[in-house]
Coordinates of C-alpha atoms in Angstrom, one line a residue:
X1 CA -56.3 -33.0 23.4
X2 CA -53.7 -35.8 23.2
X3 CA -52.0 -34.0 20.4
X4 CA -50.9 -31.3 22.8
X5 CA -49.2 -33.8 25.0
X6 CA -47.3 -35.2 22.0
X7 CA -46.3 -31.8 20.7
X8 CA -43.7 -31.3 23.4
X9 CA -41.8 -34.6 22.8
X10 CA -42.1 -34.0 19.0
X11 CA -40.5 -30.6 19.4
X12 CA -37.8 -32.0 21.5
X13 CA -37.0 -34.7 18.9
X14 CA -37.0 -32.1 16.1
X15 CA -34.6 -29.9 18.1
X16 CA -32.4 -32.9 18.8
X17 CA -32.3 -33.8 15.1
X18 CA -31.5 -30.2 14.2
X19 CA -28.6 -30.1 16.8
X20 CA -27.3 -33.4 15.5
X21 CA -27.4 -32.1 11.9
X22 CA -25.5 -29.1 12.9
X23 CA -22.9 -31.1 14.8
X24 CA -22.5 -33.7 12.0
X25 CA -22.2 -31.0 9.3
X26 CA -19.4 -29.4 11.3
X27 CA -17.7 -32.8 11.8
X28 CA -18.0 -33.6 8.1
X29 CA -16.1 -30.4 7.3
X30 CA -12.9 -32.1 8.7
X31 CA -12.1 -34.9 6.3
X32 CA -9.8 -37.8 7.4
X33 CA -8.2 -40.3 5.1
X34 CA -10.0 -43.6 5.3
X35 CA -8.2 -46.6 6.6
X36 CA -7.1 -49.0 3.9
X37 CA -6.1 -52.6 4.6
X38 CA -4.5 -53.3 1.3
X39 CA -1.9 -51.3 -0.7
X40 CA -3.3 -51.0 -4.2
X41 CA -1.5 -47.8 -5.0
X42 CA 0.3 -47.7 -8.4
X43 CA 2.9 -45.0 -7.7
X44 CA 5.2 -44.1 -4.8
X45 CA 3.6 -40.7 -4.5
X46 CA 0.2 -42.3 -3.9
X47 CA 1.7 -44.3 -1.0
X48 CA 3.3 -41.2 0.5
X49 CA 0.0 -39.2 0.0
X50 CA -1.9 -41.9 1.9
X51 CA 0.6 -42.0 4.7
X52 CA 0.8 -38.2 5.0
X53 CA -3.0 -37.9 5.0
X54 CA -3.4 -40.5 7.8
X55 CA -0.5 -38.8 9.7
X56 CA -2.2 -35.4 9.2
X57 CA -5.3 -36.6 11.0
X58 CA -3.2 -37.9 13.9
X59 CA -3.5 -41.6 13.1
X60 CA 0.3 -42.2 13.0
X61 CA 1.0 -40.4 16.3
X62 CA -2.0 -41.9 18.1
X63 CA -1.2 -45.4 16.8
X64 CA -0.6 -46.6 13.3
X65 CA -2.3 -49.9 13.0
X66 CA -0.3 -53.1 12.4
X67 CA -2.2 -53.8 9.3
X68 CA -1.2 -50.4 7.8
X69 CA 2.4 -51.0 8.8
X70 CA 2.5 -54.3 6.9
X71 CA 0.6 -53.0 3.9
X72 CA 2.4 -49.6 3.4
X73 CA 5.9 -49.9 5.0
X74 CA 8.8 -52.3 5.4
X75 CA 9.2 -51.2 9.1
X76 CA 9.7 -53.9 11.7
X77 CA 8.0 -51.8 14.4
X78 CA 5.3 -49.2 14.7
X79 CA 6.2 -45.5 15.2
X80 CA 6.0 -44.4 18.8
X81 CA 6.7 -40.7 19.6
X82 CA 5.7 -38.6 22.6
X83 CA 5.3 -35.4 20.6
X84 CA 4.3 -34.4 17.1
X85 CA 4.8 -31.4 14.7
X86 CA 1.8 -29.2 14.0
X87 CA 1.7 -28.1 10.4
X88 CA -0.4 -25.6 8.5
X89 CA 0.1 -27.5 5.2
X90 CA 2.2 -29.9 3.4
X91 CA 3.3 -30.5 -0.2
X92 CA 4.3 -33.8 -1.8
X93 CA 6.9 -33.5 -4.6
X94 CA 7.0 -35.8 -7.6
X95 CA 8.9 -39.0 -7.0
X96 CA 12.4 -39.5 -8.3
X97 CA 12.3 -43.1 -9.4
X98 CA 15.0 -45.5 -10.4
X99 CA 14.2 -49.2 -11.0
X100 CA 12.5 -50.5 -7.9
X101 CA 13.4 -47.5 -5.6
X102 CA 11.9 -44.1 -5.3
X103 CA 12.5 -40.9 -3.3
X104 CA 9.5 -38.7 -2.4
X105 CA 10.1 -35.4 -0.6
X106 CA 7.4 -33.9 1.6
X107 CA 7.7 -30.2 2.6
X108 CA 5.7 -29.1 5.7
X109 CA 4.8 -25.6 6.9
X110 CA 5.4 -26.0 10.6
X111 CA 3.5 -24.0 13.3
X112 CA 4.7 -25.7 16.4
X113 CA 5.3 -28.9 18.3
X114 CA 2.5 -30.5 20.4
X115 CA 2.1 -33.4 22.9
X116 CA -0.6 -35.4 24.5
X117 CA -1.0 -32.9 27.4
X118 CA -2.1 -30.2 24.9
X119 CA 1.2 -28.3 25.3
X120 CA 2.2 -26.4 22.1
X121 CA 5.8 -25.2 21.8
X122 CA 7.4 -23.1 19.1
X123 CA 9.1 -25.2 16.3
X124 CA 12.8 -24.8 15.8
X125 CA 12.1 -24.1 12.1
X126 CA 9.0 -22.9 10.1
X127 CA 9.7 -25.6 7.5
X128 CA 10.4 -29.3 7.7
X129 CA 11.4 -31.6 4.9
X130 CA 11.2 -35.3 5.0
X131 CA 12.4 -37.6 2.2
X132 CA 10.7 -40.9 2.0
X133 CA 12.5 -43.8 0.4
X134 CA 10.2 -46.4 -1.1
X135 CA 11.0 -49.8 -2.4
X136 CA 8.9 -51.9 -4.7
X137 CA 8.4 -55.1 -2.7
X138 CA 6.5 -58.0 -4.5
X139 CA 5.1 -55.5 -7.0
X140 CA 3.9 -53.0 -4.3
X141 CA 5.5 -49.7 -3.3
X142 CA 6.3 -49.5 0.4
X143 CA 8.0 -47.0 2.6
X144 CA 11.4 -48.2 3.8
X145 CA 12.9 -45.0 5.2
X146 CA 12.8 -43.0 7.4
X147 CA 12.7 -45.9 9.9
X148 CA 9.7 -46.0 12.3
X149 CA 11.9 -44.9 15.2
X150 CA 13.1 -41.8 13.3
X151 CA 9.9 -40.6 11.8
X152 CA 8.2 -37.7 13.6
X153 CA 4.4 -37.5 13.2
X154 CA 3.1 -34.3 11.6
X155 CA -0.6 -33.4 12.3
X156 CA -2.4 -30.7 10.3
X157 CA -3.6 -27.9 12.6
X158 CA -6.9 -27.7 10.7
X159 CA -7.7 -31.3 11.9
X160 CA -8.0 -30.3 15.5
X161 CA -8.7 -26.6 15.5
X162 CA -5.3 -25.2 16.3
X163 CA -5.5 -21.3 16.5
X164 CA -2.8 -20.8 13.9
X165 CA -5.1 -21.9 11.1
X166 CA -8.0 -20.3 9.4

């Protein structure tokens, strides 16, 4: 007889686990670049790839960490912008390297401009290109330009369910 009283809580627990599994599997579908405290990248492209992946998930717009700023850039301050570009995709070109300097261009397919209030406005152009200048500092590639005040965050629409993406 006691088994009938236990059945209801057991069913509720199983339903809860099923729901959590469904939620966690849908969350797992959206991958975010993991935070790295040290810059162990060997090429300028790898540094830009890391930066763009963190940016694509909103980590630059919502607050790049001081530890990341020191590890991956030569910026004296953290980026602070009120709005961000929303991109469908981005592509990182191979670096153009000369001695201890490199230029890496990133091309973004822009869908719009967003802000913290959820407002989405049309972008002035469907494409945006940003050229990152990197300098080898103490044997490590770091972003020197664009400066923190001039960089505009670019978040991938797929990271937050923007209607313009599949």
